[in-house]
Coordinates of C-alpha atoms in Angstrom, one line a residue:
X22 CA -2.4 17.3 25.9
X23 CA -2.2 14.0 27.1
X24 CA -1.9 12.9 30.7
X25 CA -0.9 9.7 32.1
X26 CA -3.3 6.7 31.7
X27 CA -4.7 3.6 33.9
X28 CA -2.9 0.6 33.4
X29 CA -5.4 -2.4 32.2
X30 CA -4.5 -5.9 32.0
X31 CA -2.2 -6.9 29.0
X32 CA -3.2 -10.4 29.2
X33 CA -3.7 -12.3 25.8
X34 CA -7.6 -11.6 24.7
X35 CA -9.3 -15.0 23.9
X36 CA -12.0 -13.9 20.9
X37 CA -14.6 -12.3 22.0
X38 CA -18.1 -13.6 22.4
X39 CA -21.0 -11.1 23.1
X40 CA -24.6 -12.3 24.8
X41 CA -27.4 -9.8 26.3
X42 CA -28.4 -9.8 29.5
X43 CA -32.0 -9.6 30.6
X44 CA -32.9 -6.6 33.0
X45 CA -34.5 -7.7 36.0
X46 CA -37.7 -5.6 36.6
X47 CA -37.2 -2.5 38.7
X48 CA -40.3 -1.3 41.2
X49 CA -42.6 1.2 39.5
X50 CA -41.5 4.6 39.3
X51 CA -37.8 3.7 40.1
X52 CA -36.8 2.8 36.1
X53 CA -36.2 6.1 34.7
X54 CA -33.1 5.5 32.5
X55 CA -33.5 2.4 29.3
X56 CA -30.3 0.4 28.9
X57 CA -29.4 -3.1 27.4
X58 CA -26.6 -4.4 29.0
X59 CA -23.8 -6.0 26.5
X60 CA -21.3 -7.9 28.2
X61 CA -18.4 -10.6 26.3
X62 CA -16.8 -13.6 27.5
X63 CA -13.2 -14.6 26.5
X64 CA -14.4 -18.0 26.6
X65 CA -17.2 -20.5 25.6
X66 CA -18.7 -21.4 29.2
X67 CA -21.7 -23.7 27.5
X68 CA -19.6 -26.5 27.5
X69 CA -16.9 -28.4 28.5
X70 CA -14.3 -27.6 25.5
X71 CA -12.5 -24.7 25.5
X72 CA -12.3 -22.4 22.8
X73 CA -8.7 -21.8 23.0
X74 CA -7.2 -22.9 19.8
X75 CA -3.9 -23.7 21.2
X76 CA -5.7 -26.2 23.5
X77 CA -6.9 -28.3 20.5
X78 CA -4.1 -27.8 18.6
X79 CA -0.8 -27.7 20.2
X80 CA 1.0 -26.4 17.1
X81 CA -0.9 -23.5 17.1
X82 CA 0.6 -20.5 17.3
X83 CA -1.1 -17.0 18.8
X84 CA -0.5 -14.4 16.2
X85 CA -2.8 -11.8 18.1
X86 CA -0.4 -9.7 20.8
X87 CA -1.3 -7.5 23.5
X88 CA -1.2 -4.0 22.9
X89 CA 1.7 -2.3 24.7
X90 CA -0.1 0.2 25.7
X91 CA -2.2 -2.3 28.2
X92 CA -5.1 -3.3 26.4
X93 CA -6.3 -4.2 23.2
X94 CA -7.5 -1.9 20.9
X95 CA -9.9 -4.8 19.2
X96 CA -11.5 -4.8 22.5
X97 CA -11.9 -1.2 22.9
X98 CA -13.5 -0.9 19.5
X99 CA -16.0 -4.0 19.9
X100 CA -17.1 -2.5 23.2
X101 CA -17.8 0.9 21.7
X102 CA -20.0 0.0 18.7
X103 CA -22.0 -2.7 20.2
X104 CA -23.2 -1.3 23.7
X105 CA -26.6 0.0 23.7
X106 CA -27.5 3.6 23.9
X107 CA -29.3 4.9 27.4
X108 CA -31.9 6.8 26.8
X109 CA -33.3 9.2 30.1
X110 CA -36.8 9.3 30.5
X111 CA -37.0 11.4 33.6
X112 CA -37.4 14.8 34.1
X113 CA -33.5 16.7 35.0
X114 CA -33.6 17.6 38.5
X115 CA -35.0 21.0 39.8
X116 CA -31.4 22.5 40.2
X117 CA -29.4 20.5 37.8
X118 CA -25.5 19.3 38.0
X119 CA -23.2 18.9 35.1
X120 CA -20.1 16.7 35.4
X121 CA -17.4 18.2 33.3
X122 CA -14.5 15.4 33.1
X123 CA -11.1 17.7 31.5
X124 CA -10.2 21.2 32.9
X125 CA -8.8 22.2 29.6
X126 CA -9.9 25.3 28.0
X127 CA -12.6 23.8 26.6
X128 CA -14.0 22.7 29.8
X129 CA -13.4 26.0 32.0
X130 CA -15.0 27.9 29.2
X131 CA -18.0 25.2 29.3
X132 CA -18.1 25.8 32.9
X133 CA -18.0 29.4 33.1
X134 CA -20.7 29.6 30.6
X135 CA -23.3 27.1 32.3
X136 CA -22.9 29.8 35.5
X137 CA -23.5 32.5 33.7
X138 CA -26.9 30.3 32.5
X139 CA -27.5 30.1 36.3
X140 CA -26.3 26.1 35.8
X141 CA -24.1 24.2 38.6
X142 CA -21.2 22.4 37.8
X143 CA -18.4 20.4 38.9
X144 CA -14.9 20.6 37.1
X145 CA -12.8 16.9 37.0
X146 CA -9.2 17.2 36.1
X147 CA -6.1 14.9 36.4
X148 CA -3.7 17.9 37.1
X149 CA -1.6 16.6 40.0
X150 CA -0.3 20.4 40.0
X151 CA -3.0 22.5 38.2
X152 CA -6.0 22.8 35.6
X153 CA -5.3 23.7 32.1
X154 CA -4.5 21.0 30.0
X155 CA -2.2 22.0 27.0
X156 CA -2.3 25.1 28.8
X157 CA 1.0 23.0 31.0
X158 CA 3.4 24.9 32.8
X159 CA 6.3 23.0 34.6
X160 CA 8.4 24.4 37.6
X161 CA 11.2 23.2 39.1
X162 CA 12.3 23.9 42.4
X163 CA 14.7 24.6 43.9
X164 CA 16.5 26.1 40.7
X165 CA 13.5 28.6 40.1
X166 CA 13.2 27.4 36.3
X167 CA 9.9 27.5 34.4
X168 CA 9.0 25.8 31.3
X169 CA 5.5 26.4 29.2
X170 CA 5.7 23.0 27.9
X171 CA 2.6 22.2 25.6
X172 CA 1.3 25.8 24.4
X173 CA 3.7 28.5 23.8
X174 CA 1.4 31.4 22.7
X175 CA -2.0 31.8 21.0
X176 CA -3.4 34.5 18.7
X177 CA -7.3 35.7 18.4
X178 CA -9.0 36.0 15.3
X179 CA -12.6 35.4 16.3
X180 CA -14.5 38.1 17.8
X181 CA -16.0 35.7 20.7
X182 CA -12.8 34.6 21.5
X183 CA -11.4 38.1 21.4
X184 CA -13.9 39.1 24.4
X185 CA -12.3 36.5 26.3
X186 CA -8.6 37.6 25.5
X187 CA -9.7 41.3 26.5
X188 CA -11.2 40.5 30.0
X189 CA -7.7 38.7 30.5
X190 CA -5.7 41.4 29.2
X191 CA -7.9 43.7 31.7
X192 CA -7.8 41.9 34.7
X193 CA -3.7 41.4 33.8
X194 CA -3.9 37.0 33.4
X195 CA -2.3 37.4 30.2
X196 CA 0.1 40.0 27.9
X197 CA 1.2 40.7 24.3
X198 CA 4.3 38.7 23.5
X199 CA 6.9 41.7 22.1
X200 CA 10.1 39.6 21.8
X201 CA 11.0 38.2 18.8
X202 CA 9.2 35.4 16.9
X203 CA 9.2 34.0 13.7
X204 CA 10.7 31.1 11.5
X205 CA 14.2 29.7 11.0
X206 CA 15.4 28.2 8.2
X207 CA 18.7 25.4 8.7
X208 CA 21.9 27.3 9.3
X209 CA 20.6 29.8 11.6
X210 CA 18.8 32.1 9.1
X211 CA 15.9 33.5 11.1
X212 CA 12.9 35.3 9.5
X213 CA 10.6 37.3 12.4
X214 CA 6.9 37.3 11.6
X215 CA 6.0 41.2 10.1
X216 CA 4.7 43.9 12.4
X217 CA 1.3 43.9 10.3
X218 CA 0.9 39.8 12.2
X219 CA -1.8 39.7 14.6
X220 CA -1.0 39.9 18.7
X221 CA 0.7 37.1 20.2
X222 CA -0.3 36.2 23.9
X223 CA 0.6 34.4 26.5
X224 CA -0.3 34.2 30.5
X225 CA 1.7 36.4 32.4
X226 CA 3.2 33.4 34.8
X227 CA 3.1 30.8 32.1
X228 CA 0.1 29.2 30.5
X229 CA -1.0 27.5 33.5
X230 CA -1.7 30.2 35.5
X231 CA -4.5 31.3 32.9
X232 CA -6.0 27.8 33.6
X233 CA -5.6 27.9 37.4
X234 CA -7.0 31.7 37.1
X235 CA -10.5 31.2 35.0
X236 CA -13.0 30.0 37.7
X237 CA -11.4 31.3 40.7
X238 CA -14.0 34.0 41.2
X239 CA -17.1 31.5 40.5
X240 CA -20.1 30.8 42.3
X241 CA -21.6 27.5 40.5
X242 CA -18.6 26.0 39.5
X243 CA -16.7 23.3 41.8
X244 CA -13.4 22.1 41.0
X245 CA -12.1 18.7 41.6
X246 CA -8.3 18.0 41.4
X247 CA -6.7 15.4 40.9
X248 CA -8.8 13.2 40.3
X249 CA -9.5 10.6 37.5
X250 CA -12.7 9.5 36.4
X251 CA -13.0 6.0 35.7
X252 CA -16.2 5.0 35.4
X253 CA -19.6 6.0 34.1
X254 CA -22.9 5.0 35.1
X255 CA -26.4 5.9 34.4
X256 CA -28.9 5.0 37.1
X257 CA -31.8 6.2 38.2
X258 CA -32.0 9.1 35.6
X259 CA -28.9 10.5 36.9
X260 CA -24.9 9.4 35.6
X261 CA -23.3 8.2 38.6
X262 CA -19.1 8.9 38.3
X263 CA -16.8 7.3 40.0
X264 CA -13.0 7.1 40.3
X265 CA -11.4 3.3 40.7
X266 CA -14.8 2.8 43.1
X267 CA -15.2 5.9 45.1
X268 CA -18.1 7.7 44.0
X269 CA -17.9 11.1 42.7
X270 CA -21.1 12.3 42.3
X271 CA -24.1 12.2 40.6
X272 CA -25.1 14.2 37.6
X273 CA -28.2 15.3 35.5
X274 CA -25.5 15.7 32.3
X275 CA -22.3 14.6 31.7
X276 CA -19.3 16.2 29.6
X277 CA -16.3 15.2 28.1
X278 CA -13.8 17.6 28.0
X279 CA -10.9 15.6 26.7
X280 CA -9.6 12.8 24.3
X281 CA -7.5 10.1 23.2
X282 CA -6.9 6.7 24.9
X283 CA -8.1 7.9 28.2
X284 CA -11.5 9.6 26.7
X285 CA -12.0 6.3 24.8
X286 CA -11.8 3.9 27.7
X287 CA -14.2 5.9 29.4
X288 CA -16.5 6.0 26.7
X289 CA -15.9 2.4 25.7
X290 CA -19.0 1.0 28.1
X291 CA -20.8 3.8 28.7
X292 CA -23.9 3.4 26.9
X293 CA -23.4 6.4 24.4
X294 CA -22.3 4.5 21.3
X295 CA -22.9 7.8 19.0
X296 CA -20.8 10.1 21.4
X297 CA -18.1 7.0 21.5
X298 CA -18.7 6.6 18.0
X299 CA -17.7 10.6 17.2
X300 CA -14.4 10.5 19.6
X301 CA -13.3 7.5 17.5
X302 CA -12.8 9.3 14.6
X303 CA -10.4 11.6 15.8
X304 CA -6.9 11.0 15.1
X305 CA -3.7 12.4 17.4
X306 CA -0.6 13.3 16.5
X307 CA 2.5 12.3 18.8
X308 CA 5.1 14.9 19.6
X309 CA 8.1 15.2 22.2
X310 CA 8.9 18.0 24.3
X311 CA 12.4 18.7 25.4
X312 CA 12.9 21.0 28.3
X313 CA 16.2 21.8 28.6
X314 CA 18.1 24.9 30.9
X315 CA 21.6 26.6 30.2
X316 CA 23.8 28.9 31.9
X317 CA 25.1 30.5 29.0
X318 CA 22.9 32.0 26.3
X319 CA 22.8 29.6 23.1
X320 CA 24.9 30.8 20.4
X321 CA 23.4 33.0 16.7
X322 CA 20.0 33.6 19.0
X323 CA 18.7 36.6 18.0
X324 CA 14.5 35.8 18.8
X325 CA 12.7 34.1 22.0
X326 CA 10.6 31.9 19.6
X327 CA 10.9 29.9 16.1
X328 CA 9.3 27.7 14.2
X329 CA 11.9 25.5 12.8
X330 CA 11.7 24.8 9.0
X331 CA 13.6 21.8 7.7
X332 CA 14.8 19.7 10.5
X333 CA 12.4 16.2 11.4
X334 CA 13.6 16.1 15.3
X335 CA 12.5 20.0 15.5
X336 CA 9.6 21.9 15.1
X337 CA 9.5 24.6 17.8
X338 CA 12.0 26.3 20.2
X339 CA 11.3 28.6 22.8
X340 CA 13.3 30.7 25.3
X341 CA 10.7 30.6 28.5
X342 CA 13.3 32.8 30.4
X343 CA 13.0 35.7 27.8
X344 CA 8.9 35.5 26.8
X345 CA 8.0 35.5 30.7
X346 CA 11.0 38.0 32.0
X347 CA 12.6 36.3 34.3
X348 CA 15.7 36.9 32.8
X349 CA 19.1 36.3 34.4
X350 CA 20.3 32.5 33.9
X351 CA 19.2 29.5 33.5
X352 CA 18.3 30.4 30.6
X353 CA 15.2 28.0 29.9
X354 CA 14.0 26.5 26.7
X355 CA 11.5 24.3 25.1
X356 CA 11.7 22.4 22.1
X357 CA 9.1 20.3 20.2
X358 CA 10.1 17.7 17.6
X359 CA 7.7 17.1 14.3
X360 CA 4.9 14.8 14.3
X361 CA 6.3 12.3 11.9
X362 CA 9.2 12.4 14.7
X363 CA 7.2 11.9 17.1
X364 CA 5.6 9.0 15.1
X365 CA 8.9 7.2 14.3
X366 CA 9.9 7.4 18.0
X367 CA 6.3 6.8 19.9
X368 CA 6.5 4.7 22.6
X369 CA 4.2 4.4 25.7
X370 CA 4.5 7.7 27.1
X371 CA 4.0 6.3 30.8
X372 CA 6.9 4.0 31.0
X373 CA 9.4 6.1 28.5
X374 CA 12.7 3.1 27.7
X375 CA 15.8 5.0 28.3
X376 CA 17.0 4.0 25.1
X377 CA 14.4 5.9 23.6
X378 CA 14.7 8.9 25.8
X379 CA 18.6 9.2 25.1
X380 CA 17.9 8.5 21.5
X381 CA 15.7 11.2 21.4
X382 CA 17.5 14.0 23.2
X383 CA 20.5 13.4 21.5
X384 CA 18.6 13.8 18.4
X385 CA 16.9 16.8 19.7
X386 CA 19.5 18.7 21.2
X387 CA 21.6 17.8 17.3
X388 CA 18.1 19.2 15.3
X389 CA 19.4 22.8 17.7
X390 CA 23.0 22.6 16.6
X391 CA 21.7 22.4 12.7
X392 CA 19.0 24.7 12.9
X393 CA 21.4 27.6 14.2
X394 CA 24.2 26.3 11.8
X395 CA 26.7 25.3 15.3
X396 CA 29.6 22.8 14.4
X397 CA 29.0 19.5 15.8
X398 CA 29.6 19.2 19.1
X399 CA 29.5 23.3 20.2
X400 CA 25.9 23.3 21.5
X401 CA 26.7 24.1 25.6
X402 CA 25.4 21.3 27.4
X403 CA 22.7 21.9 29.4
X404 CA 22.0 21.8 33.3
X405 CA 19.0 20.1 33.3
X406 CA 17.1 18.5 30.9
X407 CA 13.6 16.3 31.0
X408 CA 11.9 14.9 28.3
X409 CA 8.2 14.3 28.2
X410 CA 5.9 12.6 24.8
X411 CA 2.9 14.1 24.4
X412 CA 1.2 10.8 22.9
X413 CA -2.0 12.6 22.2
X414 CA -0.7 15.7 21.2
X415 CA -3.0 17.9 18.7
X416 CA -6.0 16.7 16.5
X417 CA -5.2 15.7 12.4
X418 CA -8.9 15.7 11.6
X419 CA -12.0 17.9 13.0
X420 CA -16.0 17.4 12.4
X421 CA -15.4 21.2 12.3
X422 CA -18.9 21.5 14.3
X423 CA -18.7 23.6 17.6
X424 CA -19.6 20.5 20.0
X425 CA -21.1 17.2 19.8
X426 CA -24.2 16.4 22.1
X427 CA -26.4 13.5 22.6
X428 CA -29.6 14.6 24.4
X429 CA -31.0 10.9 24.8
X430 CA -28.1 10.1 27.1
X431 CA -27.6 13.7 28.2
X432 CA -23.6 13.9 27.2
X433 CA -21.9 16.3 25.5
X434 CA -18.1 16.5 23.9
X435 CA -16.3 20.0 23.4
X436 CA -12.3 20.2 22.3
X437 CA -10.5 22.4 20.2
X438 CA -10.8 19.3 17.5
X439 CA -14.1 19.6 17.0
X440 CA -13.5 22.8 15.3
X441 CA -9.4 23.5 14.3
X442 CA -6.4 23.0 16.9
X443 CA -5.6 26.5 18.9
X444 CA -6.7 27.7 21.7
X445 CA -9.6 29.6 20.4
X446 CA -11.2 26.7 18.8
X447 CA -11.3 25.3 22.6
X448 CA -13.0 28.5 24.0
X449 CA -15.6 28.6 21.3
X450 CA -16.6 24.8 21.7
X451 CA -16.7 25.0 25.5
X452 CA -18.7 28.4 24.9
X453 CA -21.0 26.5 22.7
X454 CA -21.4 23.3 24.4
X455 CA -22.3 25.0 27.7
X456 CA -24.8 27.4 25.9
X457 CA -25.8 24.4 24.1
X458 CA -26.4 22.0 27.3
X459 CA -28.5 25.3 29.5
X460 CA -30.6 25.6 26.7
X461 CA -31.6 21.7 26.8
X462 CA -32.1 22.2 30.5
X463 CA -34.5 25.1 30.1
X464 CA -36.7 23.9 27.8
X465 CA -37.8 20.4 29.1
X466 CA -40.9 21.0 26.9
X467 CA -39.2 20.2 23.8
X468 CA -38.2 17.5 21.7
X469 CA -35.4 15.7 23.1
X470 CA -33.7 15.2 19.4
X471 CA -34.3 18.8 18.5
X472 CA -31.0 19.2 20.7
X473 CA -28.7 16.8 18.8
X474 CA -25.5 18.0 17.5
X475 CA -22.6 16.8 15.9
X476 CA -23.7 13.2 16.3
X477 CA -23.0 12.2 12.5
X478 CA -20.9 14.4 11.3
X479 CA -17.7 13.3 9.5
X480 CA -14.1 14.7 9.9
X481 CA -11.5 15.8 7.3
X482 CA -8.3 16.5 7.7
X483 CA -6.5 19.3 9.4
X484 CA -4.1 21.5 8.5
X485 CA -1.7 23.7 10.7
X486 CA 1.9 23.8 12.6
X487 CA 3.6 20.6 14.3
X488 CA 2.4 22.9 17.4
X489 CA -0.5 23.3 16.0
X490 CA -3.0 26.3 14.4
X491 CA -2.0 30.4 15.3
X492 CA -5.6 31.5 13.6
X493 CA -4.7 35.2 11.3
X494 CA -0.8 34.2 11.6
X495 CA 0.4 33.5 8.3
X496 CA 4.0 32.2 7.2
X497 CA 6.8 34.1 6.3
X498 CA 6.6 32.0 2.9
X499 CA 3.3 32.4 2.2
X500 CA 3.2 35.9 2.9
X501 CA 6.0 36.6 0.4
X502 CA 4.3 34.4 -2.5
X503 CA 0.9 36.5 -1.8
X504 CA 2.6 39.5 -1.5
X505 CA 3.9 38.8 -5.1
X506 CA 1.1 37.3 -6.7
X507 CA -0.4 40.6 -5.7
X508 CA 2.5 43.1 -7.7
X509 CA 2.1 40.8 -10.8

């Protein structure tokens, strides 16, 4: 889900004026990568007026703002579709290096398939405390209380993701979850899913420890932590990465292994306008999390997970304390809002207002009280509370296409969007993309293009949970309505 971002200048954006630079020549042999440089001026530097309106007319009055989220979307865009696309001309190096920037799913799965190709690689992640992504777990010492707090379970419905979920289950990273789970209506009526639903999983010390788990036994694959990639530059025939200046490396292939804001900036002057192009078109939803710890057990609970029907502050609640079996108290919960809450209430989710964040928890902790049909007021009040927005939460649309790659500039994307929003759709693109990127390797006879994927393809909508998709878990509804269209 989403991490924090980098802070750009909010300054007001003059318009922007773009001009091509010429490439000074490079000594033979050297120039192995083909790149037109775009760069844009805020302001006309040919002569001695200035293009600012308001300094010709001082009645004029500047309609466009800065974005609150420190920069300017405008900007973002026009850098995107207008930078020129690197082509490498070189040969990739006799032991190649792939820079994958996430350590979701998506990328460990990328990363454990490129070693089993016998490929090198080098993991990027933010994580300040581990890998994983939506895969988040969040302790709190010294109370001892754990919170999953982005994915609560995941089911398997495709046999190359059930593989992976069998190799876990063997070497004991994850379990079934037994307790209780299904939907619940306003008032407290609670409806578990049927015995006949597929498995529920989850890792046996919360999600992250799946993450933290996946590449501890590999060879090829390096992991760097945190660390945020910042910049992208092809030179050389290699990508050079860097991280506000310090180099990081350099790499015959680069991944993307994440999105949003953050994914976008770093895209935005890369030199891969058809891989910036593709990320573009995905759209987010915004969702808040509540993690919130009682002594005393809430009141009418009879499960250790819902999915709340009816109420716009609540989607999802969870009792961590019961799924993992830590029992004993605080009893430890999490609850997600709805999108279109999360929508109505988004606000930059690295400088939260208070006013928002009581707004919200008040609202949050009241969509509890209705959902389990408590009198106002009677919900116990909780120890300890903290609120987090996950402003790039889960995909709305996919390309549905297992992973995007652009073999002129050697850069691929893998995500669960590309193909649904679970879990499983994040394996299988990271399974494909890394397949996908040691085939290119190992066959530098071939066409270049005949490796191109997911470059044009367009995305449509995407159906699923608040909390996203549970692929082979179908709702109680639905399953009643099929079950009676059947007997007619």
């Amino acid at each position: 889900m989403a991490t924090s971002l980098i802070p750009l200048s909010s300054s007001f954006l003059q318009p922007l004026k773009f001009k091509t630079l010429a490439k000074p020549r490079t000594p033979p042999n050297l120039s192995t990568t083909r790149k037109i440089i775009t760069t844009c001026d805020s302001q006309n530097k040919n002569t001695g007026t200035s293009s600012n309106p308001s300094s010709r007319n001082p009645n004029f009055q500047k309609r466009r703002k800065s974005s609150k989220y420190g920069t300017s979307r405008r900007s973002i865009l026009k850098k995107s579709f207008l930078q020129e696309q690197v082509t490498f001309t070189a040969r990739v190096s006799e032991d190649p290096q792939v820079a994958i920037i996430g350590g979701g799913m998506a990328g460990l799965v990328c990363a454990l398939n490129l070693e089993a190709r016998g490929v090198k690689s080098t993991v990027f992640d933010t994580g300040i405390h581990g890998l994983g992504g939506r895969l988040g777990t969040r302790f709190v010492e010294p109370q001892g209380l754990v919170f999953d707090h982005a994915a609560q379970f995941f089911t398997a419905d495709d046999s190359r993701f059930i593989q992976y979920v069998d190799g876990w289950l063997e070497k004991g990273l994850v379990r079934e979850w037994k307790g209780a789970v299904g939907e619940l209506e306003v008032g407290g009526s609670f409806t578990q899913f049927p015995s006949s639903s597929p498995p529920k999983y989850i890792a046996v010390n919360g999600m992250r420890s799946l993450a933290d788990s996946l590449l501890l036994e590999s060879r090829l694959a390096n992991v760097v932590r945190p660390c945020w990639i910042s910049k992208l530059e092809p030179l050389n025939g290699m990508w050079h990465l860097s991280e506000n200046g310090t180099p990081r490396g350099q790499f015959d292939v680069i991944v993307i292994a994440h999105n949003g804001k953050c994914a976008n900036r770093l895209l935005s002057a890369s030199g891969l306008p058809l891989v910036a192009k593709q990320m573009k078109k995905l759209d987010l939803s915004s969702i808040w999390a509540l993690l919130a710890a009682f002594n005393d057990p809430l009141p009418t609970v009879n499960f250790e997970g819902a999915f709340v029907k009816g109420i716009e502050s609540l989607s999802w609640m969870g009792n961590n304390s019961a799924k993992l079996g830590n029992g004993g108290t605080p009893h430890c919960w999490t609850f997600f809002s709805t999108a279109a809450y999360g929508k109505q209430n988004k606000v930059p989710q690295e400088n939260i207002p208070t006013v928002t964040s009581e707004k919200v928890k008040a609202g949050m902790l009241q969509g509890v009280e209705i959902a389990l049909g408590l009198p106002e007021g009677s919900l116990p009040k909780p120890v300890y509370t903290r609120l987090q927005l996950w402003g790039a939460a889960l995909p709305k649309n996919t390309p549905a296409v297992p992973c995007i790659f652009d073999p002129q500039g050697r850069a691929g994307i893998c995500g669960d969007w590309l193909l649904g929003s679970n879990l499983e759709s994040a394996a299988i693109s990271g399974e494909a993309l890394g397949n996908h990127i040691a085939d290119y390797l190992q066959n530098s006879e071939a066409d270049p293009e005949e490796f191109a994927i997911g470059l044009h393809d367009r995305p449509s909508p995407l159906a699923g949970h608040d909390i996203g998709q549970f692929p082979g878990l179908t709702s109680v509804g639905e399953k009643q309505e099929a079950e009676a269209y059947q007997l007619l």
